[in-house]
mmCIF file with all atom_site columns, C-alpha atoms in Angstrom:
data_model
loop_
_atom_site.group_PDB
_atom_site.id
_atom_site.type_symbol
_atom_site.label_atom_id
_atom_site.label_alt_id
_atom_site.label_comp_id
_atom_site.label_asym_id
_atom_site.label_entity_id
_atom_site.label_seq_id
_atom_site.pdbx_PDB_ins_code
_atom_site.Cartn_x
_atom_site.Cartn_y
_atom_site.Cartn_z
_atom_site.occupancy
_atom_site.B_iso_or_equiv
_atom_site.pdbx_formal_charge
_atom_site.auth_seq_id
_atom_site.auth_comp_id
_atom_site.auth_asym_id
_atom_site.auth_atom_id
_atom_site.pdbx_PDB_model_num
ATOM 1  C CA . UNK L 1 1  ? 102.305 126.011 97.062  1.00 47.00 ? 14  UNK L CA 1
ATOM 2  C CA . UNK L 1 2  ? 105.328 128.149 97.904  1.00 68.00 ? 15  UNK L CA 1
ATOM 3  C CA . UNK L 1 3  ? 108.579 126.252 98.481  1.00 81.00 ? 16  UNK L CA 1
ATOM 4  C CA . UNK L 1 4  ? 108.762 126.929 102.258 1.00 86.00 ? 17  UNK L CA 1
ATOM 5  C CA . UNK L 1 5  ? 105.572 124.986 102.773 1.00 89.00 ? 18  UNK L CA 1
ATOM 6  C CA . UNK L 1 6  ? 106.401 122.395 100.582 1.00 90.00 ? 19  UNK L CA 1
ATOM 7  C CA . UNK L 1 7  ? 109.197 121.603 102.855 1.00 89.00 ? 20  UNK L CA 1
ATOM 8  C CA . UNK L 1 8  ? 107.445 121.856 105.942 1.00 92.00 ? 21  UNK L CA 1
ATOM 9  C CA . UNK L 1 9  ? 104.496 120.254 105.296 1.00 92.00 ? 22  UNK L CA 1
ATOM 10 C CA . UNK L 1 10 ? 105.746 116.947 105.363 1.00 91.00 ? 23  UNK L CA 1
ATOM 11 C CA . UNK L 1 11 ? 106.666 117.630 109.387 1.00 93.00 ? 24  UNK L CA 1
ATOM 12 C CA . UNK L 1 12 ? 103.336 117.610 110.414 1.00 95.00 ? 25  UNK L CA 1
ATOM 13 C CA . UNK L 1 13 ? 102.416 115.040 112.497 1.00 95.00 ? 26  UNK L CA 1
ATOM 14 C CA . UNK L 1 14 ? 105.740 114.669 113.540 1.00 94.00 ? 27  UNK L CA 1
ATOM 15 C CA . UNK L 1 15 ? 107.110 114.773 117.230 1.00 95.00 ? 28  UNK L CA 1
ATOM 16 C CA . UNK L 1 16 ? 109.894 117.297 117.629 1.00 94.00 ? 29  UNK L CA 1
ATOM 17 C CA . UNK L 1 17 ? 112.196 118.515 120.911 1.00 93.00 ? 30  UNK L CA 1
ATOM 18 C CA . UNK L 1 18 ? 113.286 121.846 121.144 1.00 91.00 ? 31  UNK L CA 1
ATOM 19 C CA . UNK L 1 19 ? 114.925 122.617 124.085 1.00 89.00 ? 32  UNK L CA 1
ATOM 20 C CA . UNK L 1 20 ? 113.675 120.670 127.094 1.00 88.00 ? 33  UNK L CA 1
ATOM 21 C CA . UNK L 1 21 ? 109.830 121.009 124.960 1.00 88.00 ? 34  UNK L CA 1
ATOM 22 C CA . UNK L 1 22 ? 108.277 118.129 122.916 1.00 92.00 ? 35  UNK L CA 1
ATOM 23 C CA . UNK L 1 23 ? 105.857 118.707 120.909 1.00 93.00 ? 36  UNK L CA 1
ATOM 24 C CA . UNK L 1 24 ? 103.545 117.505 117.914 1.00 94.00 ? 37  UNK L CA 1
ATOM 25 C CA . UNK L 1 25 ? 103.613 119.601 114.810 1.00 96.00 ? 38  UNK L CA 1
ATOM 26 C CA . UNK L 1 26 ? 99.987  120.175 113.824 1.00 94.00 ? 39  UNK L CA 1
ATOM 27 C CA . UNK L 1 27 ? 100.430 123.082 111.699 1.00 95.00 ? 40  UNK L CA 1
ATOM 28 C CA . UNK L 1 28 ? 102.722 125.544 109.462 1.00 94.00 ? 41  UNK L CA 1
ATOM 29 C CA . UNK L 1 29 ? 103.272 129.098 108.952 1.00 92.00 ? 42  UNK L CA 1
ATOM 30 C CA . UNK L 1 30 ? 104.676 130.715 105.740 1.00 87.00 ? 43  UNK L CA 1
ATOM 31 C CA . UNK L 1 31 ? 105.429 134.117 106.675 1.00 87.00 ? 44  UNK L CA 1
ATOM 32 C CA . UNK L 1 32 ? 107.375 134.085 108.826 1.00 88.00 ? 45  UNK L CA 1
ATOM 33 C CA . UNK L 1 33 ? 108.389 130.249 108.543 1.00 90.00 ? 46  UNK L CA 1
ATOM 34 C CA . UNK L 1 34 ? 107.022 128.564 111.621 1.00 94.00 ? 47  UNK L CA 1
ATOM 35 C CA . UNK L 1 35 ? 106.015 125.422 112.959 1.00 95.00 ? 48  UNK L CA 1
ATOM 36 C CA . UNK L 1 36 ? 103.039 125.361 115.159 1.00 95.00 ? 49  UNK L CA 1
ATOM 37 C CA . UNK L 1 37 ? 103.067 122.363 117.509 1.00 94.00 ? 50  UNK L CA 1
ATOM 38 C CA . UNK L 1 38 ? 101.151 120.862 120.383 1.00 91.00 ? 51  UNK L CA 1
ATOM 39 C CA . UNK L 1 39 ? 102.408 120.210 123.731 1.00 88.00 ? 52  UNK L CA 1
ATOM 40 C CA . UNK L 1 40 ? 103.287 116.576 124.796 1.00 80.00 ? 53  UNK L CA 1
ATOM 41 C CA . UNK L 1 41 ? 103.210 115.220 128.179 1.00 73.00 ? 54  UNK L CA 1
ATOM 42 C CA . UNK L 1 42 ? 101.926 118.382 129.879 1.00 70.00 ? 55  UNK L CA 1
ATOM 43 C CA . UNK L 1 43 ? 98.409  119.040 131.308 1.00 67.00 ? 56  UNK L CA 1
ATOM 44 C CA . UNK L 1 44 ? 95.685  120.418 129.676 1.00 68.00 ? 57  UNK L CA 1
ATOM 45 C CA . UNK L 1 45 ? 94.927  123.709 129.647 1.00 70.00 ? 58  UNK L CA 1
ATOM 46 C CA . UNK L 1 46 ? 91.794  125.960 129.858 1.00 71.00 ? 59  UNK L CA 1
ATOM 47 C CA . UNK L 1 47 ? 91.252  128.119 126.694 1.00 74.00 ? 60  UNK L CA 1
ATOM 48 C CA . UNK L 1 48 ? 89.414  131.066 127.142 1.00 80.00 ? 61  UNK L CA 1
ATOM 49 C CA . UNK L 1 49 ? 87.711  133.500 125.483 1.00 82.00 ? 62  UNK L CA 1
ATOM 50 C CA . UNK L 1 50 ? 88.419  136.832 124.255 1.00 86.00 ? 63  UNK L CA 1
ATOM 51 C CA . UNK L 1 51 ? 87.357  138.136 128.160 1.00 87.00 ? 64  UNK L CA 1
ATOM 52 C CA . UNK L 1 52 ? 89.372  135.433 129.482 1.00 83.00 ? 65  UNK L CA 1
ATOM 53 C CA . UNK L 1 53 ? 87.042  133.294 130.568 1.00 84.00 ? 66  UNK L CA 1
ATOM 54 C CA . UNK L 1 54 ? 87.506  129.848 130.665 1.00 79.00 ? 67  UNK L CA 1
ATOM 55 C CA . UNK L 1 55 ? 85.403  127.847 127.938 1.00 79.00 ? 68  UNK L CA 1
ATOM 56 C CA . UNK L 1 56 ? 87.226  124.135 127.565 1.00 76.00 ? 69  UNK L CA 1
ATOM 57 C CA . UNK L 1 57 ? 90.279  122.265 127.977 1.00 70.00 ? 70  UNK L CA 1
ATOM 58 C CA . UNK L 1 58 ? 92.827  122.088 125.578 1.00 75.00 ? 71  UNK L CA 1
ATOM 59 C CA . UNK L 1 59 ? 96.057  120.792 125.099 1.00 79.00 ? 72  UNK L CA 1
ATOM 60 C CA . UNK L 1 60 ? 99.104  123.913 125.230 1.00 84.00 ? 73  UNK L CA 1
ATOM 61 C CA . UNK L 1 61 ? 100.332 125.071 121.853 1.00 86.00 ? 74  UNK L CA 1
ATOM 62 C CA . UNK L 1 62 ? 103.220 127.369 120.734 1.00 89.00 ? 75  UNK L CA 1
ATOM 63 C CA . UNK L 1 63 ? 104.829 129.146 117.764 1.00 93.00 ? 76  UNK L CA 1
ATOM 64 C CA . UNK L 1 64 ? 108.426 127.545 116.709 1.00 94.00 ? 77  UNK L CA 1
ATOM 65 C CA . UNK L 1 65 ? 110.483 129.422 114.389 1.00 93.00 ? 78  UNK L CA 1
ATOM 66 C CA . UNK L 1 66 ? 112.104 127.574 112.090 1.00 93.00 ? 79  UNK L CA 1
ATOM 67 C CA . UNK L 1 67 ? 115.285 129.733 112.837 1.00 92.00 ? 80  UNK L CA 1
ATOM 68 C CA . UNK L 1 68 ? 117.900 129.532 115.280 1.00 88.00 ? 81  UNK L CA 1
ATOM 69 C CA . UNK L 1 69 ? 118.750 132.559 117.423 1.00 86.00 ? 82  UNK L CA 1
ATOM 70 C CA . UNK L 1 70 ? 120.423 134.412 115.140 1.00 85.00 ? 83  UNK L CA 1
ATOM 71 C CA . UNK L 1 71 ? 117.604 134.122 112.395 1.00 84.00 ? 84  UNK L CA 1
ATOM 72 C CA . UNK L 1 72 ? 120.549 133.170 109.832 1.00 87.00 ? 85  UNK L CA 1
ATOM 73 C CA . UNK L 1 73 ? 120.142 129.510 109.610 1.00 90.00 ? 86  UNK L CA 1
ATOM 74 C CA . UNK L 1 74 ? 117.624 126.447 110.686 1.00 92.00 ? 87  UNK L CA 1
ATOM 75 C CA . UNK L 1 75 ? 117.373 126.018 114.494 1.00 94.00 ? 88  UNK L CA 1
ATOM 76 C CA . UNK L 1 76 ? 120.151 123.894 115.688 1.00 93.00 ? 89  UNK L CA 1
ATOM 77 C CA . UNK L 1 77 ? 117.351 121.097 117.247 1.00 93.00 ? 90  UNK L CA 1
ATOM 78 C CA . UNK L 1 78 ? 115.779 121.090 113.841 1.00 92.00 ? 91  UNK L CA 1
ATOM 79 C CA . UNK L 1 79 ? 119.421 120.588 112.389 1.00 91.00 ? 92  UNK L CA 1
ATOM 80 C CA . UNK L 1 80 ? 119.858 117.339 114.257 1.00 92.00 ? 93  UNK L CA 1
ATOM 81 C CA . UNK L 1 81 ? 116.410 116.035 114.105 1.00 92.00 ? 94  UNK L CA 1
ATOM 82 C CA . UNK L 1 82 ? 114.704 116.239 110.654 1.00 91.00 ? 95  UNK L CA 1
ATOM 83 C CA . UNK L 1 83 ? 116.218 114.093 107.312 1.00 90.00 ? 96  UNK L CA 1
ATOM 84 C CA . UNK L 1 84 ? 119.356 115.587 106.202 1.00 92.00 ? 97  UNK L CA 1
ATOM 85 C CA . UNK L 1 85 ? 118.197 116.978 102.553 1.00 92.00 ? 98  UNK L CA 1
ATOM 86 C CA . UNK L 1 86 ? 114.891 118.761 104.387 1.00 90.00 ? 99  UNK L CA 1
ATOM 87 C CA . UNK L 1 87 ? 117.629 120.502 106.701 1.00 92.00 ? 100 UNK L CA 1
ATOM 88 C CA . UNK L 1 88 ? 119.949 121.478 104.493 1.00 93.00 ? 101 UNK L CA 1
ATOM 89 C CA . UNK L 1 89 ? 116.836 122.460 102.064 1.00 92.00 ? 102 UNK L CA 1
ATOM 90 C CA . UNK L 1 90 ? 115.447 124.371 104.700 1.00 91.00 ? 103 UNK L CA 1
ATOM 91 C CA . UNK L 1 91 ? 118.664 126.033 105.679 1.00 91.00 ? 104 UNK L CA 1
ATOM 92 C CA . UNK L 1 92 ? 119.326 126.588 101.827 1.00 92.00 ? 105 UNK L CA 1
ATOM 93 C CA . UNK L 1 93 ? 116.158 128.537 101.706 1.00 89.00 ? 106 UNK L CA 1
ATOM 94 C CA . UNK L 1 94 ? 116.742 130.440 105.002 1.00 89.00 ? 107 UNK L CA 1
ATOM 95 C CA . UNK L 1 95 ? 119.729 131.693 103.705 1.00 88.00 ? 108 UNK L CA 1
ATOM 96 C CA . UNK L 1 96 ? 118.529 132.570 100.528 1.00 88.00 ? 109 UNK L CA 1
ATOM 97 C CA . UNK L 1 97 ? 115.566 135.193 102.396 1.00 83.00 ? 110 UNK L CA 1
ATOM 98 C CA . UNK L 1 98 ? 118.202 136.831 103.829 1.00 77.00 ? 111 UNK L CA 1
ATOM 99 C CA . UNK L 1 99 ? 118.845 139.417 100.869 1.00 64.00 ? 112 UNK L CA 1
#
């Protein structure tokens, strides 16, 4: 397992705010790094298919990059909400892609 994952796979399961959204992480991207998560407190939605038309009801989801704004560091709401050594580990690493 790359190192990215390795520090993000520990997060899942874990409740997260970014911004005024909070969310459940139920899954990780590598490339680009990425933290999918699942809408909490919000109403379900209707998924549909690739016509768009509606087959169930699901809770909303959303993409989260890992970076802030700039793409140069860890999002700031990460920052302040995950154990220091993942953040700075994950910050390290961010960094480090930059070339």
């Amino acid at each position: 397992m790359n190192t990215i994952l390795t520090l993000l796979e520990p997060l899942i399961g874990r409740e997260i705010q970014i911004g005024d959204q909070r969310g459940t992480v139920i899954e990780i991207h590598d490339e680009p790094p990425a933290l999918i998560m699942r809408a909490e407190g919000s109403a379900d939605a209707f998924q549909v298919d690739y016509l768009g038309r509606p087959r169930s009801m699901t809770q909303p989801t959303w993409t989260q990059p890992i970076t802030g704004e700039s793409g140069r560091g860890l999002h700031p709401d990460l920052q302040r909400q995950l154990p220091r050594d993942t953040a700075v580990a994950l910050n390290d690493f961010i960094q480090s892609q930059q070339g």
